[in-house]
PDB file of C-alpha atoms in Angstrom:
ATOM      1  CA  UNK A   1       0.000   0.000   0.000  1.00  0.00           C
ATOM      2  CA  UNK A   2       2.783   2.952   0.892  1.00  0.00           C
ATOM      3  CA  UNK A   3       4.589   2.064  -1.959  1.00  0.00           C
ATOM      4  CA  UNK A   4       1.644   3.197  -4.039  1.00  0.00           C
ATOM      5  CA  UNK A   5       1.698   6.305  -2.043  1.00  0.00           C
ATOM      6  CA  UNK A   6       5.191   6.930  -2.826  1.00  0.00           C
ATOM      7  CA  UNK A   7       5.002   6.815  -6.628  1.00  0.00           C
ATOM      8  CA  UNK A   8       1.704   8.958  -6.379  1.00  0.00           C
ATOM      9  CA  UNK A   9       3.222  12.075  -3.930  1.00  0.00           C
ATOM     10  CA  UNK A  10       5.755  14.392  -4.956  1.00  0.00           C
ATOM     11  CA  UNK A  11       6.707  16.729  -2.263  1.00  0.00           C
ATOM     12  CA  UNK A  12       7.251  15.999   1.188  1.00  0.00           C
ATOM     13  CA  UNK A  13       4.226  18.148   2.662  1.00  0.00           C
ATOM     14  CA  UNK A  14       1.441  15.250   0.775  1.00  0.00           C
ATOM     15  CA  UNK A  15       2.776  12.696   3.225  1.00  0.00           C
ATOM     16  CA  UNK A  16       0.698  11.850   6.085  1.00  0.00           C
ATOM     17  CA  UNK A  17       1.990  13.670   9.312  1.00  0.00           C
ATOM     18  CA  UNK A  18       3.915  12.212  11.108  1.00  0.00           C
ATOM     19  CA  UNK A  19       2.807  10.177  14.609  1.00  0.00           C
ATOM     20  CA  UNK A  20       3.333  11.544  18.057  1.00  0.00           C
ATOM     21  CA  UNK A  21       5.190   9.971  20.602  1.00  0.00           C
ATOM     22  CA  UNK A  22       2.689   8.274  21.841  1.00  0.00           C
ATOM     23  CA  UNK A  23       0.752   6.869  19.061  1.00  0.00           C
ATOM     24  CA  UNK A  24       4.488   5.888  18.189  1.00  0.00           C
ATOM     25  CA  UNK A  25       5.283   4.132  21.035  1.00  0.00           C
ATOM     26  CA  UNK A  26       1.606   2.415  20.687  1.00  0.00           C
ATOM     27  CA  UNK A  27       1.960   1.163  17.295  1.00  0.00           C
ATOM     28  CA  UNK A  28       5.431  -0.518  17.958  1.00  0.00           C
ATOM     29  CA  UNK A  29       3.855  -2.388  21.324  1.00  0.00           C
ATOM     30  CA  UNK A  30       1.184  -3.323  18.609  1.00  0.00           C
ATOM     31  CA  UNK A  31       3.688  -4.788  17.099  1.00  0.00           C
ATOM     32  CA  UNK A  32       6.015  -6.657  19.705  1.00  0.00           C
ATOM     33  CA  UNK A  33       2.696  -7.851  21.309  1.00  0.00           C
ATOM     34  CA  UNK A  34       0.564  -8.456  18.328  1.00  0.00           C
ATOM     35  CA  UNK A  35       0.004 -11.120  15.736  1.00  0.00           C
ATOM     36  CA  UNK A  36      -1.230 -11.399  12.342  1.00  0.00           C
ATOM     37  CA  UNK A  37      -2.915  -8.430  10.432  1.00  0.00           C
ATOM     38  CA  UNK A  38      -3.267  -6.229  13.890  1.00  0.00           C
ATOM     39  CA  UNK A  39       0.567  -6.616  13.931  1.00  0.00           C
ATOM     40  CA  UNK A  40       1.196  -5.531  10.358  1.00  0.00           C
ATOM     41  CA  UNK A  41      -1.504  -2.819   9.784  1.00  0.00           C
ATOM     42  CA  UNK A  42       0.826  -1.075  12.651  1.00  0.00           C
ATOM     43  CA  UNK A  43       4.195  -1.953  10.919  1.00  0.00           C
ATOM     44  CA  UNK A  44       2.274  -0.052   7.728  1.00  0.00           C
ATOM     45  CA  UNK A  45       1.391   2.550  10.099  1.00  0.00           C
ATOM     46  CA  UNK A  46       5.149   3.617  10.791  1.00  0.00           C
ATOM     47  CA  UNK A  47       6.290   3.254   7.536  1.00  0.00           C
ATOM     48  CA  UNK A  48       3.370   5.359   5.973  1.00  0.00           C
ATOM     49  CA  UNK A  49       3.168   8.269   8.977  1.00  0.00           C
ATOM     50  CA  UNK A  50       7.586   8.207   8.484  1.00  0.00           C
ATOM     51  CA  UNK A  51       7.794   8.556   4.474  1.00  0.00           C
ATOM     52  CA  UNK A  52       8.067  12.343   5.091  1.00  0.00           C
ATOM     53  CA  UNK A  53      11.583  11.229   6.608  1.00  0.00           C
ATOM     54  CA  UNK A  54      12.718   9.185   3.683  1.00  0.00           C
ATOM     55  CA  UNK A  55      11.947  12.200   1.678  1.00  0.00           C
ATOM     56  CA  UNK A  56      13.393  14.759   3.613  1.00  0.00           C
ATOM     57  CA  UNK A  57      16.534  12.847   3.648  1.00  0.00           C
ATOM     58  CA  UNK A  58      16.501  12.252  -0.014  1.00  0.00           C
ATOM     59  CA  UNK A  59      16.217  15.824  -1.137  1.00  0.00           C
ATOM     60  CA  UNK A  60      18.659  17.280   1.598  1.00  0.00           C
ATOM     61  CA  UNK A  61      21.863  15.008   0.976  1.00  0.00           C
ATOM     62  CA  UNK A  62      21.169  14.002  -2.665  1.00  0.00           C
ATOM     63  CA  UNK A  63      19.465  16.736  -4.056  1.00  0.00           C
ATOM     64  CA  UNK A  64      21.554  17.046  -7.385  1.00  0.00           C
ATOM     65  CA  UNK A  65      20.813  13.340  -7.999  1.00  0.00           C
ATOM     66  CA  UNK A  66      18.994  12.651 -11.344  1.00  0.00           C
ATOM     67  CA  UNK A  67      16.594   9.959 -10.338  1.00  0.00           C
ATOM     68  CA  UNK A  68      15.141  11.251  -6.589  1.00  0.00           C
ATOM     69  CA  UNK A  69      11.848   8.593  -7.149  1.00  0.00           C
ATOM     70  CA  UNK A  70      14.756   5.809  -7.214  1.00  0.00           C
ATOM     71  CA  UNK A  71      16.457   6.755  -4.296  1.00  0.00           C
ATOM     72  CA  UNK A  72      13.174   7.579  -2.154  1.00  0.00           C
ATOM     73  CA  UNK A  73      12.110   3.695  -2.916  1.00  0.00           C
ATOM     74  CA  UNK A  74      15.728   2.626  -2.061  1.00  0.00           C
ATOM     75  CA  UNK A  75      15.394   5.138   1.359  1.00  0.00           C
ATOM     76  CA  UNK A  76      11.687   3.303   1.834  1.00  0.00           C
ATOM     77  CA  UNK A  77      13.327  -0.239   2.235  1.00  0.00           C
ATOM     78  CA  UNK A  78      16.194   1.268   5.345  1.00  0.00           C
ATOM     79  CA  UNK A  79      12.513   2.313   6.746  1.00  0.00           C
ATOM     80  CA  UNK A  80      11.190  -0.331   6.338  1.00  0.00           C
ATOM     81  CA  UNK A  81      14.330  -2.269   7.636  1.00  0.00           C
ATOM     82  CA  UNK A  82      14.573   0.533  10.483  1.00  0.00           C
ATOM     83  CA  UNK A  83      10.329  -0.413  11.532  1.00  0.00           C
ATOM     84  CA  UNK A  84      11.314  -3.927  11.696  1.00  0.00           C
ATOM     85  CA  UNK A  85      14.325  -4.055  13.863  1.00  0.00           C
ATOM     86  CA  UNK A  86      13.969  -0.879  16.177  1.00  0.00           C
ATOM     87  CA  UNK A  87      13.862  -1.586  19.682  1.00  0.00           C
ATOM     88  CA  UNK A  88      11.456   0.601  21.771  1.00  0.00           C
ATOM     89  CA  UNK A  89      14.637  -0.993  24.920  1.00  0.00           C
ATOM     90  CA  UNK A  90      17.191   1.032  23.683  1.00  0.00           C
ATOM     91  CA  UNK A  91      16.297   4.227  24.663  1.00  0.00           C
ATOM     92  CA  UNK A  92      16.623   6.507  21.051  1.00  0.00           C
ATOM     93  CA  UNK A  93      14.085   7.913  19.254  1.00  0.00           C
ATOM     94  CA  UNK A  94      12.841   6.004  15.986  1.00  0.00           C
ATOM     95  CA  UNK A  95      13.686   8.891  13.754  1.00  0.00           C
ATOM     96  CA  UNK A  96      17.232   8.494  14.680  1.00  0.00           C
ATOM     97  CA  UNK A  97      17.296   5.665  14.236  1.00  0.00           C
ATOM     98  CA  UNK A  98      15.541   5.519  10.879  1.00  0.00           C
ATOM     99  CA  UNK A  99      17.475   7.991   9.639  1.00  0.00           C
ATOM    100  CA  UNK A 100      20.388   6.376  10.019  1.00  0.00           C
ATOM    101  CA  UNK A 101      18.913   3.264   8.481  1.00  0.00           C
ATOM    102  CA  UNK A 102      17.469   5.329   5.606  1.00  0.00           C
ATOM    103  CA  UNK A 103      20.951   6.929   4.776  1.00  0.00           C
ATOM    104  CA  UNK A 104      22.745   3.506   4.847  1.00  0.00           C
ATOM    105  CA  UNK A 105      20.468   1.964   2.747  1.00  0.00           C
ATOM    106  CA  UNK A 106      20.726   4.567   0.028  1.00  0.00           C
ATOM    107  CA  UNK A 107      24.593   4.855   0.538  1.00  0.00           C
ATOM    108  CA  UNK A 108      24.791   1.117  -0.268  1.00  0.00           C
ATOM    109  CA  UNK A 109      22.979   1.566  -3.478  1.00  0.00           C
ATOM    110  CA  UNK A 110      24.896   4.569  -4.731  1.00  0.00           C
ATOM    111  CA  UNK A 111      28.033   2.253  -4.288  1.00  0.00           C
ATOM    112  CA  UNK A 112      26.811  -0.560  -5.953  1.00  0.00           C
ATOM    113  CA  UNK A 113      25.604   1.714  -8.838  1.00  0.00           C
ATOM    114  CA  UNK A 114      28.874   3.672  -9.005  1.00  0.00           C
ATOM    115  CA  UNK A 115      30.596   0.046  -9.647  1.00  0.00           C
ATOM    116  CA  UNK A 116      28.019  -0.580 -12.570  1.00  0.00           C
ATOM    117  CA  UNK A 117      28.773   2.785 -13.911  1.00  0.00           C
ATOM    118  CA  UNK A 118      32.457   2.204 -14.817  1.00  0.00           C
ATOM    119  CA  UNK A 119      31.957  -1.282 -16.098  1.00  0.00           C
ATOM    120  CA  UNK A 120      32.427  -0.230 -20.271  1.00  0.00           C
ATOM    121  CA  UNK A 121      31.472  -3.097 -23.024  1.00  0.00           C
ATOM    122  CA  UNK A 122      33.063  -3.027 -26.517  1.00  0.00           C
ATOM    123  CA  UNK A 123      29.733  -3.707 -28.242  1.00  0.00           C
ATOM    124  CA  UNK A 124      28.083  -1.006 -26.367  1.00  0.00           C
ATOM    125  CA  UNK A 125      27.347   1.854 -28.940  1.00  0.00           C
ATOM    126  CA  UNK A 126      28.621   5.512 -27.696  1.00  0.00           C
ATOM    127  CA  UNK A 127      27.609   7.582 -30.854  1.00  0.00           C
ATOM    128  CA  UNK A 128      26.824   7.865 -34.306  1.00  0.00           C
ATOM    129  CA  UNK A 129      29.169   8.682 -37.053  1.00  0.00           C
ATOM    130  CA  UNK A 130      27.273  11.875 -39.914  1.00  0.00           C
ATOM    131  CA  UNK A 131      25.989   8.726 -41.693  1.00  0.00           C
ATOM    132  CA  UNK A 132      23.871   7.270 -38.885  1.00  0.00           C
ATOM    133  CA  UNK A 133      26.063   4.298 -38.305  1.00  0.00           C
ATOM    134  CA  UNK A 134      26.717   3.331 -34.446  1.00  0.00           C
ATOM    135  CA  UNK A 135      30.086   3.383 -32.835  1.00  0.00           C
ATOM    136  CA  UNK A 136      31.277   1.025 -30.702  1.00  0.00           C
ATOM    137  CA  UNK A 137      34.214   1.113 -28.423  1.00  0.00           C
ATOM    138  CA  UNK A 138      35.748  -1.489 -30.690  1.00  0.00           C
ATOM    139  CA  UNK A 139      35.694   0.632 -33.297  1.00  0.00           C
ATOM    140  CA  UNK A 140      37.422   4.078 -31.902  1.00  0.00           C
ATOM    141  CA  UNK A 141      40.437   1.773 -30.462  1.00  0.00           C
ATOM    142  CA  UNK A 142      41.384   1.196 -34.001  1.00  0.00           C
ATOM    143  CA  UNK A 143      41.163  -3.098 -33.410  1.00  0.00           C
ATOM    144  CA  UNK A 144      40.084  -5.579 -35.340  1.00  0.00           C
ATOM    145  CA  UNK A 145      36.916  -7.306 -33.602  1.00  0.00           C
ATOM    146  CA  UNK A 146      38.704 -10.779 -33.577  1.00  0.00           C
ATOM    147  CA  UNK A 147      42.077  -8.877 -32.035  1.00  0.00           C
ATOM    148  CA  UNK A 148      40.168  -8.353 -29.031  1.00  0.00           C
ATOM    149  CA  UNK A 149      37.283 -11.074 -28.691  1.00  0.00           C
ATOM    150  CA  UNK A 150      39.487 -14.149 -30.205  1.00  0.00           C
ATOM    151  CA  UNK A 151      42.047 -14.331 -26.951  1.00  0.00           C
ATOM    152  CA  UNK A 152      38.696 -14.061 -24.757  1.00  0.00           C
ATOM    153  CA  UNK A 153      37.077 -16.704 -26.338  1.00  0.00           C
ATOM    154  CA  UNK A 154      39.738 -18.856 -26.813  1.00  0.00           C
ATOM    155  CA  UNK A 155      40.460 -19.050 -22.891  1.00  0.00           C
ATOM    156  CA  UNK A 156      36.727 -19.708 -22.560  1.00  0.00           C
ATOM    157  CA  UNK A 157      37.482 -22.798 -24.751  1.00  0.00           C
ATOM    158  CA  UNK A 158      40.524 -23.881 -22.983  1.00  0.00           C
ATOM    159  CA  UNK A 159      38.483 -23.676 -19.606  1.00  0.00           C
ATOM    160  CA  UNK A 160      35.745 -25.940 -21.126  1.00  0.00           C
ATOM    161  CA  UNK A 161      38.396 -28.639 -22.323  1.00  0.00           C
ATOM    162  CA  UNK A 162      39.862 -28.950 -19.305  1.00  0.00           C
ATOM    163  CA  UNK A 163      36.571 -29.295 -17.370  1.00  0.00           C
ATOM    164  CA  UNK A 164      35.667 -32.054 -19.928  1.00  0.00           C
ATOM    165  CA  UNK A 165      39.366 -33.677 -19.508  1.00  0.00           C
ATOM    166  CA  UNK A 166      38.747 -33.513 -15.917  1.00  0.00           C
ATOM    167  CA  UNK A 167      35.528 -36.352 -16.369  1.00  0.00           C
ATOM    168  CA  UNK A 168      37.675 -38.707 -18.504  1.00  0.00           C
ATOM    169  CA  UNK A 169      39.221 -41.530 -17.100  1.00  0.00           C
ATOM    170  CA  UNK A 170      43.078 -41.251 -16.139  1.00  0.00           C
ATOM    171  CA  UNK A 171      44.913 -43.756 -18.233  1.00  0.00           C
ATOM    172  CA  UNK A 172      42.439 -41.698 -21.457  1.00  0.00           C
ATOM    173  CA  UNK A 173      43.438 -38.247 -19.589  1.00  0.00           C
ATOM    174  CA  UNK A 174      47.036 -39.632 -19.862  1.00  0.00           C
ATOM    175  CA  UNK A 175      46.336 -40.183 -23.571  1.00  0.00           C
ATOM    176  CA  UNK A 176      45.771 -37.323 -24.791  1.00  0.00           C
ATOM    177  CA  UNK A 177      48.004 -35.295 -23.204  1.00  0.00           C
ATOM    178  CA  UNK A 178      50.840 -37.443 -24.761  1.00  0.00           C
ATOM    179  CA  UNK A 179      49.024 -36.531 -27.962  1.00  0.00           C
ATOM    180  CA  UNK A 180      48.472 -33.121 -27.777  1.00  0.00           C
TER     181      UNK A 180
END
């Protein structure tokens, strides 16, 4: 359900307010002592009365990042995380807490993106030349396709022989290394 609510609000002021102390406090008792639907209609209760958090904390540390929707879902699951292992016993407030959680969560993603981001294939086109053809990384270095692909695919080869000597017998395995 608050995932539909995400996608569907924009700013931070169409969230629902958020919960007071109290009805805080109430809703995660709900859930330690609960079971069943009582116990999750409060989990959904945090989550949905804290998505002005997630927000808040997306547009004040990563405000110059492209795709904010993104990282407001990524921030939604550290919430979500946060609502399921807070511990009333510990003595913080939630919104510490969840903050923290919210932050990580989106810090993890921006490092596993940032990894993607460098990762360059030479069959991946970067441009077009004035007559509408695509150019490939292949193409600028100036190789030959089978100059770069041919050592590739012949160690892919080698790895597959040996996995298939591997099965033979030993005295056959003896064989054909004396022939080869």
């Amino acid at each position: 359900y608050f995932f539909h609510v995400i996608l569907g609000i924009g700013t931070p002021q169409n969230f629902p307010a958020p919960l007071s102390s109290e009805e805080e406090q109430a809703a995660f008792e709900v859930m330690a002592n609960g079971q069943g639907q009582e116990a999750e209609d409060a989990r959904q209760k945090l989550i949905l009365h804290n998505l002005r958090l997630v927000s808040h904390i997306v547009r004040k540390y990563y405000a110059s990042a492209q795709n904010q929707e993104d990282l407001v879902s990524i921030g939604t699951i550290g919430l979500c995380k946060a609502v399921d292992t807070f511990q009333i016993s510990c003595g913080a407030k939630f919104a510490t807490y969840a903050a923290r959680c919210i932050e990580n969560e989106i810090l993890m993603f921006l490092r596993r993106t940032s990894r993607q981001k460098m990762e360059v294939s030479l069959d991946e086109p970067l441009n077009t030349d004035w007559d509408g053809n695509e150019l490939l990384l292949s193409d600028i270095l100036g190789t030959e396709s089978d100059s770069v692909v041919r050592p590739m695919e012949e160690d892919a080869e080698r790895q597959l022989l040996r996995e298939a000597l591997s099965r033979l017998p030993r005295r056959e395995q003896e064989i054909i290394s004396m022939r080869f």
